[in-house]
N, CA, C, O and CB atoms as a CASP TS submission, in Angstrom:
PFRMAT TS
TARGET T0000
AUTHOR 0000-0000-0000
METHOD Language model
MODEL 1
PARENT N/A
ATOM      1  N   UNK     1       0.825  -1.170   0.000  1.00  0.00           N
ATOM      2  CA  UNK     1       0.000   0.000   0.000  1.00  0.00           C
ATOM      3  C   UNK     1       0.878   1.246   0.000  1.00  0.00           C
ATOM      4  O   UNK     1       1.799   1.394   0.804  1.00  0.00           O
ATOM      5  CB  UNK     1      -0.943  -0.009   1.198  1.00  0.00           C
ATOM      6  N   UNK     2       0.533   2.189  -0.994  1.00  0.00           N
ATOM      7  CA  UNK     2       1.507   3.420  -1.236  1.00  0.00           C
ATOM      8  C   UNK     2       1.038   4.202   0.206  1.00  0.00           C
ATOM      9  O   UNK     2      -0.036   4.040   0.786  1.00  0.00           O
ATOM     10  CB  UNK     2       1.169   4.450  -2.932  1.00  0.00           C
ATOM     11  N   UNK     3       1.977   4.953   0.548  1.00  0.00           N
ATOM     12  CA  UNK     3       1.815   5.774   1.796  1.00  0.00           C
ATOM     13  C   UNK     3       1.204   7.011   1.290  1.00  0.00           C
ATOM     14  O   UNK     3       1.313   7.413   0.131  1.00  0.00           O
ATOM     15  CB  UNK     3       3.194   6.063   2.604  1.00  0.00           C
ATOM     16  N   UNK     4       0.432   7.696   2.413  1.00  0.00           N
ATOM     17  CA  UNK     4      -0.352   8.804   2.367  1.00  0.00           C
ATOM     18  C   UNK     4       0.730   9.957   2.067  1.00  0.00           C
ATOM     19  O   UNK     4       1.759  10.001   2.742  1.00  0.00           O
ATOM     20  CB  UNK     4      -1.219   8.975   3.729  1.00  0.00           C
ATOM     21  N   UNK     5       0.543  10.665   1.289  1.00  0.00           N
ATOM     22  CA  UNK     5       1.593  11.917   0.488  1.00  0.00           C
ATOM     23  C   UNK     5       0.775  13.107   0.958  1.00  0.00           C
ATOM     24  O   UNK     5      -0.430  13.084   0.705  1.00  0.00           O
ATOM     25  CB  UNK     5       1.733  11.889  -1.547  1.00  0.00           C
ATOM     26  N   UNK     6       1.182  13.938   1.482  1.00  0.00           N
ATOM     27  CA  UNK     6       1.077  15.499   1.846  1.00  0.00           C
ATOM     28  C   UNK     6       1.588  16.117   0.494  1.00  0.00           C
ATOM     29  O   UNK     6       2.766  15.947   0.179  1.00  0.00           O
ATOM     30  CB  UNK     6       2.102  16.026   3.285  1.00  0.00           C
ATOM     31  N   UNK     7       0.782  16.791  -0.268  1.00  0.00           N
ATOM     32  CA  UNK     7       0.550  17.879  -1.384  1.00  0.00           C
ATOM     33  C   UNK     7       0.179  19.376  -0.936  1.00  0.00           C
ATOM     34  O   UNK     7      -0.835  19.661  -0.299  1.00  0.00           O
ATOM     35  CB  UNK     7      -0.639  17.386  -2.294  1.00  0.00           C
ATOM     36  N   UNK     8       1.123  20.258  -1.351  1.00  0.00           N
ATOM     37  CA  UNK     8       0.973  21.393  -1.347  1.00  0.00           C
ATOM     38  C   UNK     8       0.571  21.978  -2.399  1.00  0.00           C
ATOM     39  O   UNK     8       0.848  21.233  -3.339  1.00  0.00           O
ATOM     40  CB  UNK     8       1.802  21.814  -0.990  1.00  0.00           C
ATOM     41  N   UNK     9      -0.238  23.474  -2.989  1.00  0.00           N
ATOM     42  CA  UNK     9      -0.198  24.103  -4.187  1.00  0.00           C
ATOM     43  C   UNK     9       0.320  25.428  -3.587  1.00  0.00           C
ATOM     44  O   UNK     9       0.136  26.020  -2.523  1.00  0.00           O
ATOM     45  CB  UNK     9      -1.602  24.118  -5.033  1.00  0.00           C
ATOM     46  N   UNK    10       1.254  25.719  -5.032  1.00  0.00           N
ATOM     47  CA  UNK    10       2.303  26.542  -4.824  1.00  0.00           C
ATOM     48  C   UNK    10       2.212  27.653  -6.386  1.00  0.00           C
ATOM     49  O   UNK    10       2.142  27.498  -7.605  1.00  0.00           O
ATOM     50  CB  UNK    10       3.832  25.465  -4.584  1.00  0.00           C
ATOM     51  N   UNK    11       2.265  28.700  -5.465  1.00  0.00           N
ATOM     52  CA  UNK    11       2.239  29.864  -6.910  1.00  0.00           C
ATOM     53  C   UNK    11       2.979  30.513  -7.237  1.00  0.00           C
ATOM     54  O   UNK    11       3.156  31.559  -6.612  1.00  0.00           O
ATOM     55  CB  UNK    11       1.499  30.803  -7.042  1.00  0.00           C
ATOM     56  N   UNK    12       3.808  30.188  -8.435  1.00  0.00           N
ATOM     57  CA  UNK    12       4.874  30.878  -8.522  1.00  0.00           C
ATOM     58  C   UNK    12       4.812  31.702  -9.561  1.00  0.00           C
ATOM     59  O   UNK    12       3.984  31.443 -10.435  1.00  0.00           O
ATOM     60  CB  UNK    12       5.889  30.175  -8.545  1.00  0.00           C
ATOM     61  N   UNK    13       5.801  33.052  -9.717  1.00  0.00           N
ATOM     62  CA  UNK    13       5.737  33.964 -10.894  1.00  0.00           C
ATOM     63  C   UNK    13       7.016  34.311 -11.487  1.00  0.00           C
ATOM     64  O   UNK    13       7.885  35.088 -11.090  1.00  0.00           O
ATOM     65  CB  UNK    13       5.087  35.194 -10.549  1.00  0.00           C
ATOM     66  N   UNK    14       6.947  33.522 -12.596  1.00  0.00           N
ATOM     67  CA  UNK    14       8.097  33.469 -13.472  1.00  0.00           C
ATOM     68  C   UNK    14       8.343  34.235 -15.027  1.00  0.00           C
ATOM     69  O   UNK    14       7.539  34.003 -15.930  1.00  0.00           O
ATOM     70  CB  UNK    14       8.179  32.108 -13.649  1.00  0.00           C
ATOM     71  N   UNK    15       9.268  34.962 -15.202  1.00  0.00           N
ATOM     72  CA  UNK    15       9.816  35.017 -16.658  1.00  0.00           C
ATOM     73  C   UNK    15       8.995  33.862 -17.620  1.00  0.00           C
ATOM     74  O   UNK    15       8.779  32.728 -17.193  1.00  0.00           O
ATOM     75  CB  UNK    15      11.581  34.669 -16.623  1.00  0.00           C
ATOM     76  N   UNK    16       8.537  34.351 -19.086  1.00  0.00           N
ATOM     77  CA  UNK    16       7.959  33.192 -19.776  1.00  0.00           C
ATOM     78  C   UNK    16       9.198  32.583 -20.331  1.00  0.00           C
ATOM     79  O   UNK    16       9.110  31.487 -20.885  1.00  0.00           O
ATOM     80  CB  UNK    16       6.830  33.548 -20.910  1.00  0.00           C
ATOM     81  N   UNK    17      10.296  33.164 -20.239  1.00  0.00           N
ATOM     82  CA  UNK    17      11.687  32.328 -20.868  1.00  0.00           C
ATOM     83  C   UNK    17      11.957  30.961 -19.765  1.00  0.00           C
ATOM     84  O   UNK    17      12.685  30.015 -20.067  1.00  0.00           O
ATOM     85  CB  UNK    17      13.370  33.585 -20.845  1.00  0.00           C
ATOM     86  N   UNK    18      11.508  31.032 -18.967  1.00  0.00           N
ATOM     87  CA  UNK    18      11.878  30.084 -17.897  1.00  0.00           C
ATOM     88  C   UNK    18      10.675  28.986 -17.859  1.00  0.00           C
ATOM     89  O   UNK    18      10.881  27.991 -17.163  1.00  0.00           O
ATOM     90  CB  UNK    18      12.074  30.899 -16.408  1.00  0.00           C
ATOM     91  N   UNK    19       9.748  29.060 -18.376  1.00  0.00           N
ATOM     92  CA  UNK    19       8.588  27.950 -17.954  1.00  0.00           C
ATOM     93  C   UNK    19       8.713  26.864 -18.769  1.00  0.00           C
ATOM     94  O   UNK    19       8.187  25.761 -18.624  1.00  0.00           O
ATOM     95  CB  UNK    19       7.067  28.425 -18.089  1.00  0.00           C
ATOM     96  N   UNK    20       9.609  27.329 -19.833  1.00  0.00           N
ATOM     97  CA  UNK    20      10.170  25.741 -20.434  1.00  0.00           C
ATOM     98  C   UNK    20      11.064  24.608 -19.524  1.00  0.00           C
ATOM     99  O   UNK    20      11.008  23.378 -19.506  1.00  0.00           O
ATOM    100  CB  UNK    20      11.244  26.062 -21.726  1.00  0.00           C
ATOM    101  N   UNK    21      11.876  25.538 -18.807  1.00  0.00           N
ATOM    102  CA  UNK    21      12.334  24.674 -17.818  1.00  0.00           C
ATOM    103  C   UNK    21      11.917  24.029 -16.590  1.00  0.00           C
ATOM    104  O   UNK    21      12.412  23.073 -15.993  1.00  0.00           O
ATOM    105  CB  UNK    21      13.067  25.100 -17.537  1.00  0.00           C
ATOM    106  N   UNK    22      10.904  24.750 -16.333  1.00  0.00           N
ATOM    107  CA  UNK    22      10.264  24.533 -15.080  1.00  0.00           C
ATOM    108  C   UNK    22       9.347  23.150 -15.591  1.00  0.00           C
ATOM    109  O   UNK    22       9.231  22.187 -14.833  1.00  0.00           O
ATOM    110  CB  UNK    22       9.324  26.016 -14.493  1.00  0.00           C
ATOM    111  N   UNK    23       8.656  23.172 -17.082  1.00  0.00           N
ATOM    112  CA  UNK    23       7.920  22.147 -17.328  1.00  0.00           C
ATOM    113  C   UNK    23       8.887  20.660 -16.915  1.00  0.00           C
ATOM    114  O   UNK    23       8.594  19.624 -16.318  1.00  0.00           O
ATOM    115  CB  UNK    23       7.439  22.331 -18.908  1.00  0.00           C
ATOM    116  N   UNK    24      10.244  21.203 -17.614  1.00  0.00           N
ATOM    117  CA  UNK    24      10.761  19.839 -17.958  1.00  0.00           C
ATOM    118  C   UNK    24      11.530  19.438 -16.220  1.00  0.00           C
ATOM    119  O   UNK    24      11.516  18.277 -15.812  1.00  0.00           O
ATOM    120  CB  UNK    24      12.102  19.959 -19.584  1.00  0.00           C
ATOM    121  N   UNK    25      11.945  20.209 -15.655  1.00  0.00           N
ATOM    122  CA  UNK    25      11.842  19.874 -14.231  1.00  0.00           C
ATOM    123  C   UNK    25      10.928  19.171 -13.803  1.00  0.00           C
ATOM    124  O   UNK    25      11.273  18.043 -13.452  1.00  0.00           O
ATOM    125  CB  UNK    25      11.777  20.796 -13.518  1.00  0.00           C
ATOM    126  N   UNK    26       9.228  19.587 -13.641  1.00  0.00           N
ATOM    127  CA  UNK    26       8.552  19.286 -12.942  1.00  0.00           C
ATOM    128  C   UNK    26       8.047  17.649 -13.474  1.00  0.00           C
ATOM    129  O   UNK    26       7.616  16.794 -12.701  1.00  0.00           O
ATOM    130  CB  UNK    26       7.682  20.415 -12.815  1.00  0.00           C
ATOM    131  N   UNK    27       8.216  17.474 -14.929  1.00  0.00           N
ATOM    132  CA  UNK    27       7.800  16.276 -15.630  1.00  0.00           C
ATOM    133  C   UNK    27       8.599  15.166 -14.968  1.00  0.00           C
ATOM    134  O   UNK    27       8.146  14.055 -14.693  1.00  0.00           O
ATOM    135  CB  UNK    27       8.047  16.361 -17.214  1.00  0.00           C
ATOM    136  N   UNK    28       9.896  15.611 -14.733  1.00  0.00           N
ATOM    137  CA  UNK    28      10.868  14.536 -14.138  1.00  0.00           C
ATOM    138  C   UNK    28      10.681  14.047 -12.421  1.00  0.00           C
ATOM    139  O   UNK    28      10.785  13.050 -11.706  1.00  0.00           O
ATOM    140  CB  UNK    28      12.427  15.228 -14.335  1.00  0.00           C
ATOM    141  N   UNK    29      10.427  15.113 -12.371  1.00  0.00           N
ATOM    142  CA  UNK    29      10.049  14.658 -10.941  1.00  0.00           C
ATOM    143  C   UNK    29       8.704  14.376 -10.826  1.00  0.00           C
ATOM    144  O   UNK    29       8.303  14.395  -9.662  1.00  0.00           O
ATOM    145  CB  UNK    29      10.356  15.647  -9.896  1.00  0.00           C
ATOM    146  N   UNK    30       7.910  14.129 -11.642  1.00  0.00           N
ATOM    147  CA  UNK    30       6.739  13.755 -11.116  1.00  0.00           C
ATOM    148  C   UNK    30       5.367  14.587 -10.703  1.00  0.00           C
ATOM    149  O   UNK    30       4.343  14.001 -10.353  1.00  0.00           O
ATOM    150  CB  UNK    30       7.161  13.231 -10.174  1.00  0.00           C
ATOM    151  N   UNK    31       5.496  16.262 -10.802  1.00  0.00           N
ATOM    152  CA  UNK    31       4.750  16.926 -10.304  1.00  0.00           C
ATOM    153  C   UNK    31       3.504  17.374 -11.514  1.00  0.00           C
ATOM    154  O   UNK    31       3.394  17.009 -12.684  1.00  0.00           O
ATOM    155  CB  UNK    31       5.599  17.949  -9.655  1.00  0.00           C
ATOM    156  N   UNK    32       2.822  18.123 -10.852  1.00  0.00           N
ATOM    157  CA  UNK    32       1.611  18.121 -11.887  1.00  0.00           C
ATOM    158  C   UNK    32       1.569  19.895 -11.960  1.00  0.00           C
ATOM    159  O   UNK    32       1.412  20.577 -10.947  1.00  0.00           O
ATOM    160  CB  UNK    32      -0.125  17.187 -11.183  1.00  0.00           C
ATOM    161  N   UNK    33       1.729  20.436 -13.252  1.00  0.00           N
ATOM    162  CA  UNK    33       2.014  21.459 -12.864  1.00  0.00           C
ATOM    163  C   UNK    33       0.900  22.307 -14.361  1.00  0.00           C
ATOM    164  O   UNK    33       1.077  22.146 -15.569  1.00  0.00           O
ATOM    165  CB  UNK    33       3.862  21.585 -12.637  1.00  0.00           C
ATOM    166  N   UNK    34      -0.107  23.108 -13.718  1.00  0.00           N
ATOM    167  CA  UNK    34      -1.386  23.711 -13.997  1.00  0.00           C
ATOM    168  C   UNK    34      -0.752  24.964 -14.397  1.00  0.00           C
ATOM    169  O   UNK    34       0.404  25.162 -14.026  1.00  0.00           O
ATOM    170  CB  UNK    34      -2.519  23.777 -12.783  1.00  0.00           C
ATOM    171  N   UNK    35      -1.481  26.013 -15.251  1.00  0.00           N
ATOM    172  CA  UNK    35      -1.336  27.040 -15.965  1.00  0.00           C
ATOM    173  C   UNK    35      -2.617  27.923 -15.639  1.00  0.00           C
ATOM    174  O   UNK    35      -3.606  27.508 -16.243  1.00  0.00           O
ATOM    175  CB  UNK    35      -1.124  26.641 -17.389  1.00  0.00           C
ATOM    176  N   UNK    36      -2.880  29.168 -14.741  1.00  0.00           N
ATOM    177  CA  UNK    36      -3.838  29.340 -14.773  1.00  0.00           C
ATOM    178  C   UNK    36      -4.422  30.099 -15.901  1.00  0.00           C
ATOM    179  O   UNK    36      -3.744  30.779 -16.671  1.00  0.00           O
ATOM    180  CB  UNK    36      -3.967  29.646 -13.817  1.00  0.00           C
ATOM    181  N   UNK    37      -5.978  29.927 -15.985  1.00  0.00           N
ATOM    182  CA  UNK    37      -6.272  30.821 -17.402  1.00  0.00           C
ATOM    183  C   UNK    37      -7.112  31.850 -16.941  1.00  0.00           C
ATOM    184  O   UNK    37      -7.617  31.628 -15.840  1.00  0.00           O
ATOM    185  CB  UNK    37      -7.075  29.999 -18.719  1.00  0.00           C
ATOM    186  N   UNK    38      -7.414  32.972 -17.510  1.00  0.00           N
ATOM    187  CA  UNK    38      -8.159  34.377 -17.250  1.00  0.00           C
ATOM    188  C   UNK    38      -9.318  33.945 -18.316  1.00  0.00           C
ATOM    189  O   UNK    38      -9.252  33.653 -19.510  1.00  0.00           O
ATOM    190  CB  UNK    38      -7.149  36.047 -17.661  1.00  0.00           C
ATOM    191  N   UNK    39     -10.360  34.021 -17.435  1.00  0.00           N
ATOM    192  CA  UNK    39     -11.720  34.415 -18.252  1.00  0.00           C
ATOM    193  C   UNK    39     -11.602  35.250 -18.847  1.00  0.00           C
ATOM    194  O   UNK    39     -10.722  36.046 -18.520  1.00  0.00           O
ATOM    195  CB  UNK    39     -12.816  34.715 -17.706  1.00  0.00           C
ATOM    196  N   UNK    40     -12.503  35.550 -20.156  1.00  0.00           N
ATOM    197  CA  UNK    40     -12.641  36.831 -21.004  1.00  0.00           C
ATOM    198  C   UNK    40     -13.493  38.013 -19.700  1.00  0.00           C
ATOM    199  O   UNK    40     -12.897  39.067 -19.482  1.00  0.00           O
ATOM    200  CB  UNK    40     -13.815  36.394 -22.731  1.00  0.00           C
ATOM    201  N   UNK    41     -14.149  37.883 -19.321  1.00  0.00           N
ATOM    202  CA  UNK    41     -14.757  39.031 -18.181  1.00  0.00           C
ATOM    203  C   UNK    41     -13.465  39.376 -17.175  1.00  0.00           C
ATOM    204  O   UNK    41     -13.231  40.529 -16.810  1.00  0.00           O
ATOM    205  CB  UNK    41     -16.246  38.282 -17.090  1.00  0.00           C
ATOM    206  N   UNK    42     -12.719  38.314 -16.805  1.00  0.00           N
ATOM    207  CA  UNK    42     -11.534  38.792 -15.806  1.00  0.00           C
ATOM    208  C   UNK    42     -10.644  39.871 -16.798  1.00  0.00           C
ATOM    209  O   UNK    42     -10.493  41.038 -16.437  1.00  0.00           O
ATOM    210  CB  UNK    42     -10.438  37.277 -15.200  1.00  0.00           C
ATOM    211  N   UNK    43     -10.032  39.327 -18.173  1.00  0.00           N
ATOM    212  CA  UNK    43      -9.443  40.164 -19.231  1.00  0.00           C
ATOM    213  C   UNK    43      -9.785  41.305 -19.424  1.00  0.00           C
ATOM    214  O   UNK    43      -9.024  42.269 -19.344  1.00  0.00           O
ATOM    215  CB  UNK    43      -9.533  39.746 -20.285  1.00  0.00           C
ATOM    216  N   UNK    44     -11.377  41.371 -19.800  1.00  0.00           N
ATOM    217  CA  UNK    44     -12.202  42.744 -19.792  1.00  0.00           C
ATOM    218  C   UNK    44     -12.113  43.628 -18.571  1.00  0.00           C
ATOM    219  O   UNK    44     -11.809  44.817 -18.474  1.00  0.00           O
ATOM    220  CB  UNK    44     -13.693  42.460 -19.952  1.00  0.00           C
ATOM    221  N   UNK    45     -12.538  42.523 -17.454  1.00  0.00           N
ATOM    222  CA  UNK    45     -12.049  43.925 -16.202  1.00  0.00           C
ATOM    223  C   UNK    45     -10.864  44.127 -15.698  1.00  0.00           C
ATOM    224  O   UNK    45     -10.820  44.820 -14.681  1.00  0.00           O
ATOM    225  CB  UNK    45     -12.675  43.890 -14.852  1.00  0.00           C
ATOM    226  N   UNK    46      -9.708  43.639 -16.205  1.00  0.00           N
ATOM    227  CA  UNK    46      -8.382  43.647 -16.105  1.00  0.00           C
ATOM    228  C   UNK    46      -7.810  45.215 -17.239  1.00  0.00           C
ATOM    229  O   UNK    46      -7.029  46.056 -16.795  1.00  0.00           O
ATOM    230  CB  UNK    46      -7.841  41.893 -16.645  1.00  0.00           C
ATOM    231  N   UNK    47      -8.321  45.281 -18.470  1.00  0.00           N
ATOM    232  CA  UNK    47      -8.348  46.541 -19.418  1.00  0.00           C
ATOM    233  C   UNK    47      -8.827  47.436 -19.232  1.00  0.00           C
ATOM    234  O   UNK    47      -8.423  48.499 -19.703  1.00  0.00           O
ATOM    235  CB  UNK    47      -8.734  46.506 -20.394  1.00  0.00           C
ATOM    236  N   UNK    48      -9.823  47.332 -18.506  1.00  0.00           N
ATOM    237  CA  UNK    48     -10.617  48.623 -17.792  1.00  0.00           C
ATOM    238  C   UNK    48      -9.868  49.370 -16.320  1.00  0.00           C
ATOM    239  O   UNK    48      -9.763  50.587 -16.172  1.00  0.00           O
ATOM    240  CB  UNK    48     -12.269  47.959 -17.274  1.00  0.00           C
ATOM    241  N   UNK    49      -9.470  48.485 -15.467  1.00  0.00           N
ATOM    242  CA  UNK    49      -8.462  48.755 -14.445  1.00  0.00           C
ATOM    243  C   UNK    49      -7.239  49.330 -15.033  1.00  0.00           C
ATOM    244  O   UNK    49      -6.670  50.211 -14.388  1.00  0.00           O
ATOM    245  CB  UNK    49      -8.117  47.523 -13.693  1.00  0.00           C
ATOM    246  N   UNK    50      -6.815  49.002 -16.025  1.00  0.00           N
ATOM    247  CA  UNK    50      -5.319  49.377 -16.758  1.00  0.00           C
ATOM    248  C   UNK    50      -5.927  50.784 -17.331  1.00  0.00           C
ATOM    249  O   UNK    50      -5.200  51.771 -17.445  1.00  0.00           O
ATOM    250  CB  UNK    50      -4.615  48.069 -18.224  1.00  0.00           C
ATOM    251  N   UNK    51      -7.189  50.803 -17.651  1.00  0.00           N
ATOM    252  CA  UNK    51      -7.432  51.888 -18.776  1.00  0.00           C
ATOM    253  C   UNK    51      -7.498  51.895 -20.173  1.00  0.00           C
ATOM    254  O   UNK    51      -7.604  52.826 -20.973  1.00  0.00           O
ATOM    255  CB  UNK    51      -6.656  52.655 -18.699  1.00  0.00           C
ATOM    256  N   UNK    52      -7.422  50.764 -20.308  1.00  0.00           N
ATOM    257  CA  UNK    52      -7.317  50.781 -22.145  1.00  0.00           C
ATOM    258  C   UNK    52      -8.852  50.598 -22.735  1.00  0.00           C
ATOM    259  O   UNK    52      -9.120  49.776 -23.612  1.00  0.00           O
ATOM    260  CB  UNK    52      -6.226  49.210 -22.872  1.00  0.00           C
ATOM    261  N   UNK    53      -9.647  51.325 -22.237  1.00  0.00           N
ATOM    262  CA  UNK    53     -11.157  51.081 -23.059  1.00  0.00           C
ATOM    263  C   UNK    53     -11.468  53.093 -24.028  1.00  0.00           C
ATOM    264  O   UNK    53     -10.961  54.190 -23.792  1.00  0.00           O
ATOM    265  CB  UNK    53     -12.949  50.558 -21.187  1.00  0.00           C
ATOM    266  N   UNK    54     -12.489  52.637 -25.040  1.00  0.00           N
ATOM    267  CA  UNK    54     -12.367  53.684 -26.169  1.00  0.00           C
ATOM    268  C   UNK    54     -13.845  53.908 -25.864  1.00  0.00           C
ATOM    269  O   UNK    54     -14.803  53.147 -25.996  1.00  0.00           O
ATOM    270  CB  UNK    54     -11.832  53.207 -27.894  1.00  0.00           C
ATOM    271  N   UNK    55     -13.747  55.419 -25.329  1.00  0.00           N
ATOM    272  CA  UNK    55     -15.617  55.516 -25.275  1.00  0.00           C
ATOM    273  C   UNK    55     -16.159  56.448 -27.090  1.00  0.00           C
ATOM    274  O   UNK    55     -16.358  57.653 -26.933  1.00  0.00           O
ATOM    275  CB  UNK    55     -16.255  57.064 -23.277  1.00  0.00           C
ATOM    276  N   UNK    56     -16.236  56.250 -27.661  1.00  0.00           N
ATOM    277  CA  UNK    56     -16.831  56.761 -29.092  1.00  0.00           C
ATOM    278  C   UNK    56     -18.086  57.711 -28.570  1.00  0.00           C
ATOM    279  O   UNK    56     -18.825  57.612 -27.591  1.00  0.00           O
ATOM    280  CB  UNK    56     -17.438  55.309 -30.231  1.00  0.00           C
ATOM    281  N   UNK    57     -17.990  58.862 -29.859  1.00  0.00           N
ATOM    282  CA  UNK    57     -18.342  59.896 -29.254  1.00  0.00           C
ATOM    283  C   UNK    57     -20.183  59.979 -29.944  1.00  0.00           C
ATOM    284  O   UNK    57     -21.056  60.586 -29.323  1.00  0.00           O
ATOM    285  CB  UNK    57     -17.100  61.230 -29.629  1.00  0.00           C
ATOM    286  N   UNK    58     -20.444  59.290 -31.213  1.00  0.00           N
ATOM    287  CA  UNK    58     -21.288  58.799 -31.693  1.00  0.00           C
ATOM    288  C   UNK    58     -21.437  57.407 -32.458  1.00  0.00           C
ATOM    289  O   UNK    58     -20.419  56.846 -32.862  1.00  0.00           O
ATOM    290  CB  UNK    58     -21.516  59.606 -32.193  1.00  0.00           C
ATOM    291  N   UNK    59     -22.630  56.874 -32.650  1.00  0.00           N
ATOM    292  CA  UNK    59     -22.369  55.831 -34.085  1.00  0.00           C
ATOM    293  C   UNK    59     -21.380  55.900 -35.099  1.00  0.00           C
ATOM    294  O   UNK    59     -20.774  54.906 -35.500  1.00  0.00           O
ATOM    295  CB  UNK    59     -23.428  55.873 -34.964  1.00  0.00           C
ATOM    296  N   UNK    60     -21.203  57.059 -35.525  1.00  0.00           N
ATOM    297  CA  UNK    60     -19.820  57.420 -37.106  1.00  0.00           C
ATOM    298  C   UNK    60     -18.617  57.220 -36.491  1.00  0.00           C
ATOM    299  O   UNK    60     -17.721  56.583 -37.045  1.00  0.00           O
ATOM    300  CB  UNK    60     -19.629  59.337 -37.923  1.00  0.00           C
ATOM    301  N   UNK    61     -18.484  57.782 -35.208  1.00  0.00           N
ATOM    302  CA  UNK    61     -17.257  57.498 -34.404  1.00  0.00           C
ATOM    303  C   UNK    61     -16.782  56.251 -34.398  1.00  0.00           C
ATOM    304  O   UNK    61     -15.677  55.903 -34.813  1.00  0.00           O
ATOM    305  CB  UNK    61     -17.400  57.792 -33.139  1.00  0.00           C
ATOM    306  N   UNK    62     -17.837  55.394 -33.801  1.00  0.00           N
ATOM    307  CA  UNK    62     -17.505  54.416 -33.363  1.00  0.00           C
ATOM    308  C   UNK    62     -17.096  53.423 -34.836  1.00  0.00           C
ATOM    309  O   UNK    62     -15.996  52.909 -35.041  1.00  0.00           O
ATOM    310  CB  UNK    62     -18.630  54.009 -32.358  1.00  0.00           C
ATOM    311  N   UNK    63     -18.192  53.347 -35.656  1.00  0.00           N
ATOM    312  CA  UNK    63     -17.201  52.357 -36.506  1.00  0.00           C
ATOM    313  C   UNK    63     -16.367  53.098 -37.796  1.00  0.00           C
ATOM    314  O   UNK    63     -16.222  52.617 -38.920  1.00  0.00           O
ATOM    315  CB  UNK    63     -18.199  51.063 -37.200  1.00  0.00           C
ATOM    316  N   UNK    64     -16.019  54.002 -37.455  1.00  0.00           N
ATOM    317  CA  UNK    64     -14.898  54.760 -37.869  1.00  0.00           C
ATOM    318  C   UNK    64     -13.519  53.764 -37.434  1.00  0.00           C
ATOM    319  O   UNK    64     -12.816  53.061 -38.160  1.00  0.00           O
ATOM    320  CB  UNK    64     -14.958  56.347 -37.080  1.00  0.00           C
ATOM    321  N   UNK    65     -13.447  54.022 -35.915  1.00  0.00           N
ATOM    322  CA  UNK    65     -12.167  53.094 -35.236  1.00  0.00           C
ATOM    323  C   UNK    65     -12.014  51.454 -34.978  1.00  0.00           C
ATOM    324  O   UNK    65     -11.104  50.775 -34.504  1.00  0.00           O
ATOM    325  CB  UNK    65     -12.032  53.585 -33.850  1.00  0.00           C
ATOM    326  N   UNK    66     -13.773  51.032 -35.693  1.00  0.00           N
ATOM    327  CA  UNK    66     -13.671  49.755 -35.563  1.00  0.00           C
ATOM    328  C   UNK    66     -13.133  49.441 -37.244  1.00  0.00           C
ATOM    329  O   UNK    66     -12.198  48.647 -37.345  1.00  0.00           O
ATOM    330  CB  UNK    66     -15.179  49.059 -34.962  1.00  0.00           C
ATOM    331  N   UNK    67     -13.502  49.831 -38.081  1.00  0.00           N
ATOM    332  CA  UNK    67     -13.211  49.951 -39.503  1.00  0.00           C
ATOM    333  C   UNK    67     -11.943  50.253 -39.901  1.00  0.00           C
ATOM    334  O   UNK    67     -11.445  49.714 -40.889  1.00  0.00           O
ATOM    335  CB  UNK    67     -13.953  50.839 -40.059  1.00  0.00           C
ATOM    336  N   UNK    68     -11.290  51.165 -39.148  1.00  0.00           N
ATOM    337  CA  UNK    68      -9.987  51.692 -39.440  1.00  0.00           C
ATOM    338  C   UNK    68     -10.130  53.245 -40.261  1.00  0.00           C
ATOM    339  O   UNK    68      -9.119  53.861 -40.597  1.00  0.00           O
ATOM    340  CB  UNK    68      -9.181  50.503 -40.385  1.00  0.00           C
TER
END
């Protein structure tokens, strides 16, 4: 009978040049290692916090800058 294993989750924040290594680390040893993903609503209220939203000043405006 395999013995009871104590698992931690651990969050780390890395350079994207480095997560190639970290994969191939963690594959060798055995660990299971998750990527988290951002909802499109987290993204959206993540651009709005930063500031990057375009308020158009009418209809012509607006797909003026969607059109180019």
């Amino acid at each position: 009978m395999e013995a009871l294993r104590n698992y931690q989750k651990v969050f780390v924040t890395l350079p994207d040049t480095d997560i190639k290594f970290l994969r191939t680390i963690s594959k060798r040893m055995g660990w299971e290692m998750k990527k988290e993903r951002k909802s499109g609503i987290d993204k959206g209220l993540e651009d709005i916090r930063k500031g990057n939203v375009f308020r158009a000043k009418n209809t012509d405006d607006l797909l003026k800058q969607i059109l180019g």
